[in-house]
PDB file of C-alpha atoms in Angstrom:
ATOM      1  CA  MET A1341      16.402  78.880 -69.638  1.00 56.00           C
ATOM      2  CA  LEU A1342      15.988  81.036 -66.616  1.00 59.00           C
ATOM      3  CA  GLU A1343      16.010  84.276 -68.705  1.00 59.00           C
ATOM      4  CA  ALA A1344      12.829  82.436 -70.377  1.00 60.00           C
ATOM      5  CA  LEU A1345      11.503  83.030 -66.827  1.00 65.00           C
ATOM      6  CA  ILE A1346      12.907  85.841 -65.634  1.00 75.00           C
ATOM      7  CA  SER A1347      13.558  88.258 -68.023  1.00 65.00           C
ATOM      8  CA  SER A1348      15.612  91.143 -66.039  1.00 77.00           C
ATOM      9  CA  LYS A1349      19.255  90.127 -67.246  1.00 82.00           C
ATOM     10  CA  THR A1350      20.837  92.557 -64.427  1.00 86.00           C
ATOM     11  CA  ARG A1351      18.005  90.620 -61.509  1.00 88.00           C
ATOM     12  CA  ILE A1352      19.276  86.838 -62.856  1.00 85.00           C
ATOM     13  CA  LYS A1353      22.955  88.511 -61.847  1.00 85.00           C
ATOM     14  CA  LEU A1354      21.898  89.386 -58.896  1.00 90.00           C
ATOM     15  CA  LEU A1355      19.738  86.235 -58.061  1.00 90.00           C
ATOM     16  CA  LEU A1356      23.370  84.377 -58.754  1.00 86.00           C
ATOM     17  CA  ARG A1357      25.463  86.234 -56.380  1.00 86.00           C
ATOM     18  CA  LEU A1358      23.706  86.512 -53.651  1.00 88.00           C
ATOM     19  CA  PHE A1359      22.563  83.323 -53.765  1.00 89.00           C
ATOM     20  CA  LEU A1360      24.542  81.143 -54.793  1.00 82.00           C
ATOM     21  CA  ASN A1361      27.118  81.893 -52.033  1.00 78.00           C
ATOM     22  CA  PRO A1362      24.212  83.287 -49.444  1.00 83.00           C
ATOM     23  CA  ASP A1363      27.530  84.326 -47.157  1.00 80.00           C
ATOM     24  CA  SER A1364      28.976  86.496 -49.316  1.00 81.00           C
ATOM     25  CA  SER A1365      27.436  90.057 -49.361  1.00 87.00           C
ATOM     26  CA  ALA A1366      27.929  92.809 -51.413  1.00 89.00           C
ATOM     27  CA  TYR A1367      27.262  96.422 -51.924  1.00 91.00           C
ATOM     28  CA  LEU A1368      25.692  98.912 -54.570  1.00 93.00           C
ATOM     29  CA  ARG A1369      29.057 100.023 -56.158  1.00 93.00           C
ATOM     30  CA  GLY A1370      30.845  97.347 -55.740  1.00 89.00           C
ATOM     31  CA  LEU A1371      27.390  95.340 -57.922  1.00 89.00           C
ATOM     32  CA  ALA A1372      27.204  98.052 -60.000  1.00 90.00           C
ATOM     33  CA  GLU A1373      31.125  97.582 -61.172  1.00 88.00           C
ATOM     34  CA  GLU A1374      31.780  93.560 -61.285  1.00 83.00           C
ATOM     35  CA  PHE A1375      28.350  93.366 -63.478  1.00 83.00           C
ATOM     36  CA  ASN A1376      29.856  96.806 -65.406  1.00 86.00           C
ATOM     37  CA  GLU A1377      26.126  98.102 -64.829  1.00 89.00           C
ATOM     38  CA  SER A1378      24.531 101.225 -63.726  1.00 92.00           C
ATOM     39  CA  THR A1379      23.686 102.033 -59.947  1.00 93.00           C
ATOM     40  CA  ASN A1380      20.174 103.196 -60.282  1.00 94.00           C
ATOM     41  CA  SER A1381      19.876  99.489 -62.358  1.00 92.00           C
ATOM     42  CA  ILE A1382      21.160  97.902 -59.363  1.00 94.00           C
ATOM     43  CA  ARG A1383      19.815  99.847 -56.944  1.00 94.00           C
ATOM     44  CA  ILE A1384      16.155  99.790 -58.173  1.00 94.00           C
ATOM     45  CA  GLU A1385      16.640  95.534 -58.056  1.00 93.00           C
ATOM     46  CA  LEU A1386      17.910  95.471 -55.051  1.00 95.00           C
ATOM     47  CA  ASN A1387      14.831  97.477 -53.345  1.00 94.00           C
ATOM     48  CA  ARG A1388      12.963  95.290 -54.900  1.00 93.00           C
ATOM     49  CA  PHE A1389      14.328  92.198 -53.998  1.00 95.00           C
ATOM     50  CA  GLU A1390      14.887  94.037 -50.424  1.00 95.00           C
ATOM     51  CA  GLU A1391      11.016  94.794 -50.441  1.00 95.00           C
ATOM     52  CA  ALA A1392      10.085  91.248 -51.062  1.00 95.00           C
ATOM     53  CA  GLY A1393      11.830  90.040 -47.854  1.00 96.00           C
ATOM     54  CA  MET A1394      14.678  88.074 -50.316  1.00 96.00           C
ATOM     55  CA  LEU A1395      17.218  90.772 -48.930  1.00 96.00           C
ATOM     56  CA  ASP A1396      18.965  91.210 -45.397  1.00 95.00           C
ATOM     57  CA  SER A1397      20.618  94.398 -45.375  1.00 94.00           C
ATOM     58  CA  GLY A1398      22.615  96.779 -42.894  1.00 94.00           C
ATOM     59  CA  LEU A1399      25.233  99.215 -42.347  1.00 93.00           C
ATOM     60  CA  VAL A1400      29.305  98.309 -43.142  1.00 91.00           C
ATOM     61  CA  GLY A1401      30.500 102.098 -42.189  1.00 91.00           C
ATOM     62  CA  ASN A1402      28.986 104.160 -44.226  1.00 91.00           C
ATOM     63  CA  LYS A1403      27.730 101.122 -47.132  1.00 93.00           C
ATOM     64  CA  LYS A1404      24.613  99.422 -47.386  1.00 95.00           C
ATOM     65  CA  VAL A1405      25.329  95.849 -47.737  1.00 95.00           C
ATOM     66  CA  PHE A1406      22.913  93.223 -48.692  1.00 95.00           C
ATOM     67  CA  LYS A1407      22.969  90.044 -48.443  1.00 93.00           C
ATOM     68  CA  ALA A1408      20.467  86.199 -49.095  1.00 94.00           C
ATOM     69  CA  ASN A1409      17.820  86.427 -46.488  1.00 96.00           C
ATOM     70  CA  LYS A1410      18.087  82.791 -45.245  1.00 94.00           C
ATOM     71  CA  LYS A1411      15.187  83.201 -44.083  1.00 96.00           C
ATOM     72  CA  TYR A1412      13.145  84.045 -46.416  1.00 96.00           C
ATOM     73  CA  PRO A1413      10.071  81.445 -46.802  1.00 95.00           C
ATOM     74  CA  LEU A1414      11.362  80.755 -50.507  1.00 94.00           C
ATOM     75  CA  PHE A1415      15.272  80.617 -49.992  1.00 93.00           C
ATOM     76  CA  GLN A1416      15.911  77.059 -50.181  1.00 92.00           C
ATOM     77  CA  GLU A1417      13.455  76.648 -53.463  1.00 92.00           C
ATOM     78  CA  VAL A1418      15.795  80.225 -55.048  1.00 92.00           C
ATOM     79  CA  ARG A1419      18.735  78.487 -54.918  1.00 88.00           C
ATOM     80  CA  SER A1420      17.594  75.574 -55.949  1.00 87.00           C
ATOM     81  CA  ILE A1421      16.308  76.526 -58.822  1.00 88.00           C
ATOM     82  CA  LEU A1422      19.644  78.537 -59.242  1.00 86.00           C
ATOM     83  CA  LEU A1423      21.668  75.998 -58.734  1.00 81.00           C
ATOM     84  CA  LYS A1424      20.233  73.682 -61.730  1.00 82.00           C
ATOM     85  CA  TYR A1425      20.633  76.430 -63.646  1.00 81.00           C
ATOM     86  CA  THR A1426      24.299  76.796 -63.217  1.00 80.00           C
ATOM     87  CA  GLY A1427      24.601  73.153 -63.645  1.00 77.00           C
ATOM     88  CA  LEU A1428      25.511  72.420 -59.802  1.00 76.00           C
ATOM     89  CA  GLN A1429      22.872  70.343 -59.490  1.00 77.00           C
ATOM     90  CA  ASP A1430      23.945  67.527 -62.456  1.00 74.00           C
ATOM     91  CA  VAL A1431      27.058  67.254 -60.721  1.00 76.00           C
ATOM     92  CA  ILE A1432      26.546  67.096 -57.737  1.00 76.00           C
ATOM     93  CA  ASP A1433      24.010  64.188 -58.493  1.00 75.00           C
ATOM     94  CA  GLU A1434      25.897  62.134 -60.956  1.00 72.00           C
ATOM     95  CA  VAL A1435      29.365  63.297 -59.221  1.00 76.00           C
ATOM     96  CA  VAL A1436      29.740  64.086 -55.863  1.00 73.00           C
ATOM     97  CA  GLU A1437      26.814  61.350 -54.226  1.00 71.00           C
ATOM     98  CA  LYS A1438      28.674  58.328 -56.291  1.00 77.00           C
ATOM     99  CA  LEU A1439      31.655  58.857 -55.391  1.00 79.00           C
ATOM    100  CA  GLY A1440      32.023  56.957 -52.109  1.00 74.00           C
ATOM    101  CA  ASP A1441      35.291  58.210 -49.948  1.00 85.00           C
ATOM    102  CA  LEU A1442      34.398  62.120 -49.509  1.00 88.00           C
ATOM    103  CA  SER A1443      33.675  64.091 -46.714  1.00 90.00           C
ATOM    104  CA  LYS A1444      32.684  67.891 -48.224  1.00 89.00           C
ATOM    105  CA  VAL A1445      33.313  69.320 -51.698  1.00 89.00           C
ATOM    106  CA  TYR A1446      33.364  73.109 -52.217  1.00 90.00           C
ATOM    107  CA  LEU A1447      32.382  75.141 -54.892  1.00 88.00           C
ATOM    108  CA  ALA A1448      35.454  77.100 -56.087  1.00 91.00           C
ATOM    109  CA  GLY A1449      35.867  80.143 -58.710  1.00 89.00           C
ATOM    110  CA  ASP A1450      33.763  82.529 -60.535  1.00 86.00           C
ATOM    111  CA  LEU A1451      30.645  80.167 -59.915  1.00 85.00           C
ATOM    112  CA  ALA A1452      31.058  80.221 -56.132  1.00 82.00           C
ATOM    113  CA  LEU A1453      31.285  83.994 -56.366  1.00 78.00           C
ATOM    114  CA  GLY A1454      28.014  84.252 -57.616  1.00 74.00           C
ATOM    115  CA  LYS A1455      29.439  84.860 -61.352  1.00 78.00           C
ATOM    116  CA  ASP A1456      28.466  82.580 -63.952  1.00 76.00           C
ATOM    117  CA  SER A1457      31.201  81.039 -65.802  1.00 83.00           C
ATOM    118  CA  ASP A1458      31.290  78.058 -68.076  1.00 88.00           C
ATOM    119  CA  VAL A1459      33.455  76.140 -65.812  1.00 91.00           C
ATOM    120  CA  VAL A1460      32.545  74.685 -62.762  1.00 88.00           C
ATOM    121  CA  SER A1461      35.750  73.979 -60.220  1.00 92.00           C
ATOM    122  CA  LEU A1462      34.976  72.122 -57.291  1.00 92.00           C
ATOM    123  CA  ILE A1463      37.610  71.105 -54.718  1.00 94.00           C
ATOM    124  CA  PHE A1464      36.754  67.223 -53.461  1.00 93.00           C
ATOM    125  CA  VAL A1465      38.072  66.538 -49.798  1.00 94.00           C
ATOM    126  CA  GLY A1466      38.568  62.661 -48.849  1.00 93.00           C
ATOM    127  CA  ASN A1467      40.121  59.699 -50.795  1.00 90.00           C
ATOM    128  CA  PRO A1468      37.872  59.229 -54.056  1.00 90.00           C
ATOM    129  CA  ASP A1469      38.753  56.651 -56.379  1.00 86.00           C
ATOM    130  CA  LEU A1470      40.668  58.785 -59.005  1.00 88.00           C
ATOM    131  CA  HIS A1471      39.854  57.008 -62.178  1.00 89.00           C
ATOM    132  CA  TYR A1472      36.528  56.474 -61.106  1.00 89.00           C
ATOM    133  CA  LEU A1473      36.128  60.233 -60.111  1.00 89.00           C
ATOM    134  CA  VAL A1474      37.466  61.107 -64.002  1.00 90.00           C
ATOM    135  CA  GLN A1475      35.474  58.629 -65.397  1.00 89.00           C
ATOM    136  CA  LEU A1476      31.888  60.843 -63.416  1.00 86.00           C
ATOM    137  CA  ILE A1477      33.224  64.283 -64.174  1.00 87.00           C
ATOM    138  CA  GLN A1478      33.408  63.157 -68.195  1.00 88.00           C
ATOM    139  CA  LYS A1479      29.466  61.549 -67.607  1.00 84.00           C
ATOM    140  CA  ALA A1480      29.253  65.336 -65.986  1.00 83.00           C
ATOM    141  CA  GLU A1481      30.089  67.330 -68.488  1.00 85.00           C
ATOM    142  CA  SER A1482      28.089  65.184 -71.393  1.00 84.00           C
ATOM    143  CA  LEU A1483      24.797  66.413 -69.168  1.00 78.00           C
ATOM    144  CA  VAL A1484      25.746  70.287 -68.804  1.00 77.00           C
ATOM    145  CA  PRO A1485      27.412  72.235 -70.705  1.00 80.00           C
ATOM    146  CA  LYS A1486      30.421  73.197 -68.539  1.00 85.00           C
ATOM    147  CA  LYS A1487      33.679  73.038 -68.339  1.00 91.00           C
ATOM    148  CA  ILE A1488      34.462  70.606 -64.902  1.00 90.00           C
ATOM    149  CA  GLN A1489      38.426  71.302 -63.251  1.00 94.00           C
ATOM    150  CA  TYR A1490      38.022  70.359 -60.148  1.00 93.00           C
ATOM    151  CA  LEU A1491      41.389  69.614 -57.487  1.00 94.00           C
ATOM    152  CA  VAL A1492      41.153  66.997 -54.844  1.00 94.00           C
ATOM    153  CA  TYR A1493      42.647  67.131 -51.340  1.00 95.00           C
ATOM    154  CA  SER A1494      43.068  64.225 -48.044  1.00 94.00           C
ATOM    155  CA  ASN A1495      41.702  65.192 -45.231  1.00 93.00           C
ATOM    156  CA  GLU A1496      44.614  65.439 -43.441  1.00 95.00           C
ATOM    157  CA  GLU A1497      45.338  67.998 -46.064  1.00 95.00           C
ATOM    158  CA  ALA A1498      42.122  69.689 -46.291  1.00 93.00           C
ATOM    159  CA  ALA A1499      42.471  70.454 -42.194  1.00 92.00           C
ATOM    160  CA  ILE A1500      45.015  72.902 -42.420  1.00 94.00           C
ATOM    161  CA  MET A1501      43.393  74.424 -44.883  1.00 91.00           C
ATOM    162  CA  THR A1502      41.545  77.148 -44.657  1.00 89.00           C
ATOM    163  CA  PHE A1503      38.767  77.707 -47.081  1.00 86.00           C
ATOM    164  CA  ASP A1504      37.139  80.997 -46.894  1.00 84.00           C
ATOM    165  CA  PRO A1505      33.657  80.895 -46.944  1.00 76.00           C
ATOM    166  CA  ASN A1506      33.027  83.956 -49.400  1.00 73.00           C
ATOM    167  CA  GLN A1507      35.695  82.069 -51.884  1.00 82.00           C
ATOM    168  CA  ASN A1508      35.029  78.525 -51.585  1.00 86.00           C
ATOM    169  CA  LEU A1509      30.940  77.424 -51.235  1.00 83.00           C
ATOM    170  CA  LEU A1510      30.352  74.489 -49.234  1.00 82.00           C
ATOM    171  CA  ILE A1511      27.639  72.538 -51.774  1.00 81.00           C
ATOM    172  CA  TRP A1512      28.097  69.060 -49.953  1.00 81.00           C
ATOM    173  CA  ASN A1513      28.992  67.254 -46.112  1.00 81.00           C
ATOM    174  CA  GLU A1514      29.068  64.005 -45.540  1.00 76.00           C
TER     175      GLU A1514
END
């Protein structure tokens, strides 16, 4: 679907990597290794995004580090398109909004790192009805072409845990 709109696979990978988890950052060589692509193709796309104002950059040591620019006028729209592309918007609409006793929901795994994946890994914090949760997950899996795996922590359990924002993306908060 997104491939029809954006023909560059490198551009799609960069958008997913930097806009799904806008608190994460990356540098040129790391992205080239992660995507298994040349630094030149990555550099071209990073420069385009930076010139358009979509990315912020800064030096960390001798590395130029890139991050999504949350002040970019179309930031929310780009992110919304990516959430729909990955199926996360359907999961939020079909599962999270209907569960009730939740305080937070985190995205974990490859999608939280901005990598495309066939698996949606979720962490629910609260006290949802587990029987109803299983039904909603099955319904959501029929709507999105991805497998959904999940963990449930009570508020008390989650209070003593730390959820690294580079690894776990908060996608819903009460």
